[in-house]
Amino acid sequence: MTDADRTEYEHEKQHQHQREDQQGSGGERESARRPQPSAERARRTLAVPDLSLVVLIGATGSGKSTFAARHFKPTEVISSDFCRGLVSDDENDQSASRDAFDVLHFIAGKRLAAGRLTVVDATNVQSEARAQLVRLAREHDVLPVAIVLDVPEQVCAARNAERADRAGLPRRVIQRHQRELRRSLRHLEREGFRKVHILRGQEEVEAAEIVTERRFNDLRHLTGPFDIIGDIHGCRSELESLLGRLGYALERDALGRSVDAVHPEGRTAVFVGDLVDRGPDSPGVLRLVMGMTGAGHALCVPGNHENKLGRYLKGRNVQHTHGLAETIEQLEKEDDTFRAEVADFIRGLVSHYVLDGGGLVVCHAGLPEKYHGRTSGRVRSFALYGDTTGETDEFGLPVRYPWAEEYRGRAAVVYGHTPTPRVNWLNNTICLDTGCVFGGTMTALRWPERELVDVPAEKVWYEPAKPLATEAPGGTDGRPLDLDDVAGRRIVETRYMGRLAVKEENAAAALEVMSRFAIDPRLLPYLPPTMAPCATSKAETGGETAGEGYLEHPAEAFAAYRADGVREVVCEEKHMGSRAMVLVCRDEAAARERFGVPEGVSGALYTRTGRPFFDDPETTERILRRVRECAERAGLWGELETDWLLLDAELMPWSLKATGLLRKQYAAVGAASGAVFPGALGALEAAAARGVDVATLLDRQRDRASDAAAFTEAYRRYCWRVGAERPTGTDELAGIRLAPFQILAVQGRSLAGLAHTDQLAMIDRLIEAEADVVAGPGTAAAPAERDGGATALLAPTRRLVVDTGDEASVAAGIAWWLDLTADGGEGMVVKPLQALIRGADGRLIQPGIKCRGREYLRIIYGPEYTRPENLRRLRVRHLGHKRSLALREYALGLEALDRMADGEPLWRVHEAVFAVLALESEPVDPRL
């Protein structure tokens, strides 16, 4: 047994004795070995940790399988007989035992890795067999528990005789098992079993009752709120100041010493260890922390300095270095009672705690996810000291292994141990040791608020061996993302639609785009969802306003929301450009601080697939600068208490991004029709003049020529020259228009649920502010003109609120759309006014339904799509998959925003963003 295992073992024994004392019962092991009066034997309680490897030990026929079936779930029990049958079709085929136990160990290992209680039903009377199981428990950092069924030989023989498959079992086999069992009883603890329960005779076996115990580190039922306090190192005065800032009221004894601290709102303090050494008053810190934990107002995990002090107080030979000498000197001024209390306090500290439903882990030096809630010497050692690379730095100190860089756990890990001048979140971990004893600060984390509170050191109490590191282990430049985060089939948990699956082939397609074309993932916190089209308009309803001659009509969108119980909707003008996400920071310093990007970068402007909008970074920065200045002038930075904004917008003209599509597809059709139809019409008209009957054909070709001309006019509306394409001296932003319509997120919160009218009101202020920004101080701004040299960038979004239950309001909405599209507009998007809403059944409702204009759809479906025969064919549209895709992508986008607002690590945010891009590769009609 290693020193760490021995320490953990003693620690577990102490806690077990404390629990037994509280329950008023003696030690189970000793009571099992001495004769018991029949009244006491009437009920035997066997404590089994909820995560452990339970090893049943007993001769064949002792009743292990019956005992296991009575006290454990069928899925928790792994029988050697069953495994023997799996590999040989005969549970009694002893020649298959080696393979059977390989299977048993494999299954047990998988269960333990998954955190499941596991029971091994085998004779296990040989020390070699038990050693393999103890080793398996250690590999998975769980407690091995032995339950011995010591049943008389004649009972075992009688039971075997009753079984047809064992009726001929030789008596000597049972006798050998009994001899091996007797030799084992005194050595089970030495073999590594943390709990040993011995049941002697049938009566004790029958009277036994299994009680599952919560592990000492499992405090998931405690949900806080918590105030987690970093390394203290004897700085009592600073600790008292910090507790005061956190709202705790100190309680003092008759000598004026702090002995407790209580928060009026019932918050609980959690100390990450290293209470002692180096500082001026380690006894004072211990007295206060011990008082708070004893009163139930605080929790505490041990640090490596407490561990060393504890060994000193037990009389062990330890070096008086790293501040221990100062603590010993201070403790010598205290009485023996206090020193004994300190020794007991340190001995009872648990290596780490799992809190708040499993969402929070507190330890001293950090802890990988595989160790959370586990109990072993290895776990305790890591929690106390962390891990090292085996190297030493120029100061002769060990180089810490950057475990936090690779952390991918769901629980936030809060720790200390390695002093850093600045606190940083890294992959959902945070180090709170800010070197107070070295003249830095003492820091606390409010949970679940994730708010940091600190107080400065009163002085440099102890000179550090080396300068404080510039950042916590791993640092912000560690490996933020890993291929395993996104590769293969993925299941993403969302708060809005539960578990959403991403197919492996879709993930591969997204990986291609993300790795080759996308912007820096740190600047890619969100991708917008695809948008659901409205239901196909029904021609048979008759009348223009009811949808005759239209493929899409707003009456269908209003009816869909009315059916979902949504009364108020907002109709927003749909700009004919390209979807653009704008991440703009208040300045470059804010971008570096929040997103870890290099100098010269103040945000990002990217497409709906995560690609940069412009190849030229200067153009991007110029647009970001304009938005930043408008936000400043509009007062949004202060009002929203943020240093960055994430905007959903449309960037125009369409030709900015779709030049290739225009040239290769749309312009080619327009050019071909322009070249072909004049000659064809001329020939037909000449033939008609000669008396040839071509009237029907001529009319048809004239209609086709008219449709082709309408097609060319439709796409040309959305194309114009910008910036450098204009005359020399024109502003670089001339002609570029950005139409923001939603502020999705700001520092610390998602705004995706804010009502669209409130969103657009903020956008209006942003646009109004641009007039002053463009004009400059004391100058009247000129209006922006699409084809002129004006420098205005931001474009407004026209909107109309419609009551879906009011026929007049619906009619007004339809008329507004008709006017909008008659003037060349693309159409509109109909959205629930209150944004993020659910239906009566609790399911998400579509966040928006697009209703595109008749002429715009000519670009999508072709010049002649409005012909009756074509409309009849196109009305057979399968919208279900598209709508499902829109909702799934919407839920994933919301999840990404919430994760970012909660301060979760980049890989967690990126998981949801990547899933949106992956879903985009699902096969669906691109015209929808």
PDB file of N, CA, C and O in Angstrom, residues 185-220:
ATOM      1  N   LEU A 185      -8.984 -14.419   6.445  1.00  0.00           N
ATOM      2  CA  LEU A 185      -9.782 -13.483   7.224  1.00  0.00           C
ATOM      3  C   LEU A 185      -8.959 -12.399   7.906  1.00  0.00           C
ATOM      4  O   LEU A 185      -9.372 -11.243   7.972  1.00  0.00           O
ATOM      5  N   ARG A 186      -7.787 -12.750   8.411  1.00  0.00           N
ATOM      6  CA  ARG A 186      -7.003 -11.782   9.164  1.00  0.00           C
ATOM      7  C   ARG A 186      -6.253 -10.797   8.269  1.00  0.00           C
ATOM      8  O   ARG A 186      -5.716  -9.811   8.768  1.00  0.00           O
ATOM      9  N   HIS A 187      -6.220 -11.070   6.945  1.00  0.00           N
ATOM     10  CA  HIS A 187      -5.350 -10.270   6.078  1.00  0.00           C
ATOM     11  C   HIS A 187      -6.119  -9.437   5.052  1.00  0.00           C
ATOM     12  O   HIS A 187      -5.494  -8.816   4.191  1.00  0.00           O
ATOM     13  N   LEU A 188      -7.421  -9.433   5.147  1.00  0.00           N
ATOM     14  CA  LEU A 188      -8.196  -8.746   4.107  1.00  0.00           C
ATOM     15  C   LEU A 188      -7.916  -7.242   4.076  1.00  0.00           C
ATOM     16  O   LEU A 188      -7.795  -6.641   2.998  1.00  0.00           O
ATOM     17  N   GLU A 189      -7.810  -6.611   5.236  1.00  0.00           N
ATOM     18  CA  GLU A 189      -7.508  -5.179   5.258  1.00  0.00           C
ATOM     19  C   GLU A 189      -6.111  -4.922   4.692  1.00  0.00           C
ATOM     20  O   GLU A 189      -5.901  -3.971   3.936  1.00  0.00           O
ATOM     21  N   ARG A 190      -5.170  -5.780   5.055  1.00  0.00           N
ATOM     22  CA  ARG A 190      -3.816  -5.613   4.563  1.00  0.00           C
ATOM     23  C   ARG A 190      -3.760  -5.780   3.049  1.00  0.00           C
ATOM     24  O   ARG A 190      -2.935  -5.174   2.370  1.00  0.00           O
ATOM     25  N   GLU A 191      -4.642  -6.568   2.500  1.00  0.00           N
ATOM     26  CA  GLU A 191      -4.690  -6.752   1.045  1.00  0.00           C
ATOM     27  C   GLU A 191      -5.207  -5.509   0.328  1.00  0.00           C
ATOM     28  O   GLU A 191      -5.021  -5.375  -0.884  1.00  0.00           O
ATOM     29  N   GLY A 192      -5.855  -4.608   1.054  1.00  0.00           N
ATOM     30  CA  GLY A 192      -6.330  -3.371   0.440  1.00  0.00           C
ATOM     31  C   GLY A 192      -7.816  -3.133   0.534  1.00  0.00           C
ATOM     32  O   GLY A 192      -8.306  -2.103   0.054  1.00  0.00           O
ATOM     33  N   PHE A 193      -8.567  -4.047   1.171  1.00  0.00           N
ATOM     34  CA  PHE A 193     -10.008  -3.832   1.299  1.00  0.00           C
ATOM     35  C   PHE A 193     -10.265  -2.734   2.335  1.00  0.00           C
ATOM     36  O   PHE A 193      -9.751  -2.808   3.462  1.00  0.00           O
ATOM     37  N   ARG A 194     -11.050  -1.725   1.957  1.00  0.00           N
ATOM     38  CA  ARG A 194     -11.315  -0.595   2.850  1.00  0.00           C
ATOM     39  C   ARG A 194     -12.387  -0.915   3.891  1.00  0.00           C
ATOM     40  O   ARG A 194     -12.375  -0.352   4.974  1.00  0.00           O
ATOM     41  N   LYS A 195     -13.312  -1.768   3.539  1.00  0.00           N
ATOM     42  CA  LYS A 195     -14.328  -2.227   4.481  1.00  0.00           C
ATOM     43  C   LYS A 195     -14.377  -3.746   4.402  1.00  0.00           C
ATOM     44  O   LYS A 195     -14.348  -4.314   3.308  1.00  0.00           O
ATOM     45  N   VAL A 196     -14.470  -4.376   5.563  1.00  0.00           N
ATOM     46  CA  VAL A 196     -14.551  -5.832   5.634  1.00  0.00           C
ATOM     47  C   VAL A 196     -15.740  -6.190   6.516  1.00  0.00           C
ATOM     48  O   VAL A 196     -15.776  -5.833   7.698  1.00  0.00           O
ATOM     49  N   HIS A 197     -16.707  -6.869   5.936  1.00  0.00           N
ATOM     50  CA  HIS A 197     -17.883  -7.320   6.680  1.00  0.00           C
ATOM     51  C   HIS A 197     -17.844  -8.854   6.710  1.00  0.00           C
ATOM     52  O   HIS A 197     -17.868  -9.502   5.655  1.00  0.00           O
ATOM     53  N   ILE A 198     -17.790  -9.422   7.908  1.00  0.00           N
ATOM     54  CA  ILE A 198     -17.731 -10.878   8.053  1.00  0.00           C
ATOM     55  C   ILE A 198     -19.047 -11.367   8.657  1.00  0.00           C
ATOM     56  O   ILE A 198     -19.431 -10.945   9.751  1.00  0.00           O
ATOM     57  N   LEU A 199     -19.729 -12.223   7.934  1.00  0.00           N
ATOM     58  CA  LEU A 199     -20.992 -12.801   8.389  1.00  0.00           C
ATOM     59  C   LEU A 199     -20.738 -14.265   8.732  1.00  0.00           C
ATOM     60  O   LEU A 199     -20.413 -15.069   7.857  1.00  0.00           O
ATOM     61  N   ARG A 200     -20.877 -14.625   9.998  1.00  0.00           N
ATOM     62  CA  ARG A 200     -20.580 -15.976  10.463  1.00  0.00           C
ATOM     63  C   ARG A 200     -21.884 -16.742  10.670  1.00  0.00           C
ATOM     64  O   ARG A 200     -22.721 -16.353  11.482  1.00  0.00           O
ATOM     65  N   GLY A 201     -22.052 -17.786   9.916  1.00  0.00           N
ATOM     66  CA  GLY A 201     -23.218 -18.638  10.077  1.00  0.00           C
ATOM     67  C   GLY A 201     -24.422 -18.134   9.314  1.00  0.00           C
ATOM     68  O   GLY A 201     -24.502 -16.982   8.887  1.00  0.00           O
ATOM     69  N   GLN A 202     -25.382 -19.023   9.172  1.00  0.00           N
ATOM     70  CA  GLN A 202     -26.569 -18.717   8.388  1.00  0.00           C
ATOM     71  C   GLN A 202     -27.401 -17.594   8.991  1.00  0.00           C
ATOM     72  O   GLN A 202     -27.982 -16.787   8.285  1.00  0.00           O
ATOM     73  N   GLU A 203     -27.440 -17.540  10.351  1.00  0.00           N
ATOM     74  CA  GLU A 203     -28.277 -16.520  10.993  1.00  0.00           C
ATOM     75  C   GLU A 203     -27.796 -15.108  10.650  1.00  0.00           C
ATOM     76  O   GLU A 203     -28.602 -14.228  10.321  1.00  0.00           O
ATOM     77  N   GLU A 204     -26.491 -14.899  10.727  1.00  0.00           N
ATOM     78  CA  GLU A 204     -25.979 -13.565  10.420  1.00  0.00           C
ATOM     79  C   GLU A 204     -26.161 -13.226   8.946  1.00  0.00           C
ATOM     80  O   GLU A 204     -26.429 -12.077   8.596  1.00  0.00           O
ATOM     81  N   VAL A 205     -26.000 -14.218   8.095  1.00  0.00           N
ATOM     82  CA  VAL A 205     -26.218 -13.972   6.665  1.00  0.00           C
ATOM     83  C   VAL A 205     -27.670 -13.564   6.419  1.00  0.00           C
ATOM     84  O   VAL A 205     -27.962 -12.617   5.671  1.00  0.00           O
ATOM     85  N   GLU A 206     -28.599 -14.274   7.065  1.00  0.00           N
ATOM     86  CA  GLU A 206     -30.008 -13.972   6.871  1.00  0.00           C
ATOM     87  C   GLU A 206     -30.373 -12.621   7.455  1.00  0.00           C
ATOM     88  O   GLU A 206     -31.255 -11.914   6.949  1.00  0.00           O
ATOM     89  N   ALA A 207     -29.708 -12.232   8.559  1.00  0.00           N
ATOM     90  CA  ALA A 207     -30.059 -10.984   9.249  1.00  0.00           C
ATOM     91  C   ALA A 207     -29.385  -9.757   8.644  1.00  0.00           C
ATOM     92  O   ALA A 207     -29.682  -8.635   9.038  1.00  0.00           O
ATOM     93  N   ALA A 208     -28.490  -9.956   7.704  1.00  0.00           N
ATOM     94  CA  ALA A 208     -27.721  -8.837   7.151  1.00  0.00           C
ATOM     95  C   ALA A 208     -28.606  -7.914   6.320  1.00  0.00           C
ATOM     96  O   ALA A 208     -29.548  -8.353   5.654  1.00  0.00           O
ATOM     97  N   GLU A 209     -28.295  -6.638   6.379  1.00  0.00           N
ATOM     98  CA  GLU A 209     -28.991  -5.620   5.589  1.00  0.00           C
ATOM     99  C   GLU A 209     -27.951  -4.672   5.001  1.00  0.00           C
ATOM    100  O   GLU A 209     -27.122  -4.116   5.722  1.00  0.00           O
ATOM    101  N   ILE A 210     -27.968  -4.503   3.697  1.00  0.00           N
ATOM    102  CA  ILE A 210     -27.023  -3.617   3.018  1.00  0.00           C
ATOM    103  C   ILE A 210     -27.550  -2.187   3.069  1.00  0.00           C
ATOM    104  O   ILE A 210     -28.703  -1.918   2.716  1.00  0.00           O
ATOM    105  N   VAL A 211     -26.695  -1.268   3.512  1.00  0.00           N
ATOM    106  CA  VAL A 211     -27.025   0.157   3.518  1.00  0.00           C
ATOM    107  C   VAL A 211     -26.001   0.876   2.648  1.00  0.00           C
ATOM    108  O   VAL A 211     -24.800   0.810   2.916  1.00  0.00           O
ATOM    109  N   THR A 212     -26.487   1.537   1.608  1.00  0.00           N
ATOM    110  CA  THR A 212     -25.588   2.258   0.710  1.00  0.00           C
ATOM    111  C   THR A 212     -25.249   3.619   1.298  1.00  0.00           C
ATOM    112  O   THR A 212     -26.143   4.380   1.676  1.00  0.00           O
ATOM    113  N   GLU A 213     -23.961   3.887   1.415  1.00  0.00           N
ATOM    114  CA  GLU A 213     -23.493   5.146   1.982  1.00  0.00           C
ATOM    115  C   GLU A 213     -23.029   6.095   0.886  1.00  0.00           C
ATOM    116  O   GLU A 213     -22.406   5.682  -0.081  1.00  0.00           O
ATOM    117  N   ARG A 214     -23.329   7.344   1.069  1.00  0.00           N
ATOM    118  CA  ARG A 214     -22.798   8.371   0.182  1.00  0.00           C
ATOM    119  C   ARG A 214     -21.306   8.536   0.473  1.00  0.00           C
ATOM    120  O   ARG A 214     -20.879   8.542   1.623  1.00  0.00           O
ATOM    121  N   ARG A 215     -20.510   8.669  -0.578  1.00  0.00           N
ATOM    122  CA  ARG A 215     -19.077   8.916  -0.374  1.00  0.00           C
ATOM    123  C   ARG A 215     -18.879  10.240   0.355  1.00  0.00           C
ATOM    124  O   ARG A 215     -19.671  11.166   0.202  1.00  0.00           O
ATOM    125  N   PHE A 216     -17.794  10.334   1.101  1.00  0.00           N
ATOM    126  CA  PHE A 216     -17.567  11.533   1.895  1.00  0.00           C
ATOM    127  C   PHE A 216     -17.338  12.758   1.021  1.00  0.00           C
ATOM    128  O   PHE A 216     -17.577  13.877   1.446  1.00  0.00           O
ATOM    129  N   ASN A 217     -16.854  12.543  -0.195  1.00  0.00           N
ATOM    130  CA  ASN A 217     -16.635  13.694  -1.079  1.00  0.00           C
ATOM    131  C   ASN A 217     -17.865  14.045  -1.905  1.00  0.00           C
ATOM    132  O   ASN A 217     -17.837  15.004  -2.673  1.00  0.00           O
ATOM    133  N   ASP A 218     -18.920  13.279  -1.772  1.00  0.00           N
ATOM    134  CA  ASP A 218     -20.122  13.488  -2.574  1.00  0.00           C
ATOM    135  C   ASP A 218     -21.109  14.375  -1.810  1.00  0.00           C
ATOM    136  O   ASP A 218     -21.886  13.909  -0.979  1.00  0.00           O
ATOM    137  N   LEU A 219     -21.059  15.665  -2.105  1.00  0.00           N
ATOM    138  CA  LEU A 219     -21.996  16.622  -1.507  1.00  0.00           C
ATOM    139  C   LEU A 219     -22.847  17.272  -2.597  1.00  0.00           C
ATOM    140  O   LEU A 219     -23.144  18.458  -2.566  1.00  0.00           O
ATOM    141  N   ARG A 220     -23.229  16.461  -3.562  1.00  0.00           N
ATOM    142  CA  ARG A 220     -24.015  17.001  -4.670  1.00  0.00           C
ATOM    143  C   ARG A 220     -25.339  17.585  -4.204  1.00  0.00           C
ATOM    144  O   ARG A 220     -25.920  18.442  -4.878  1.00  0.00           O
TER     145      ARG A 220
END
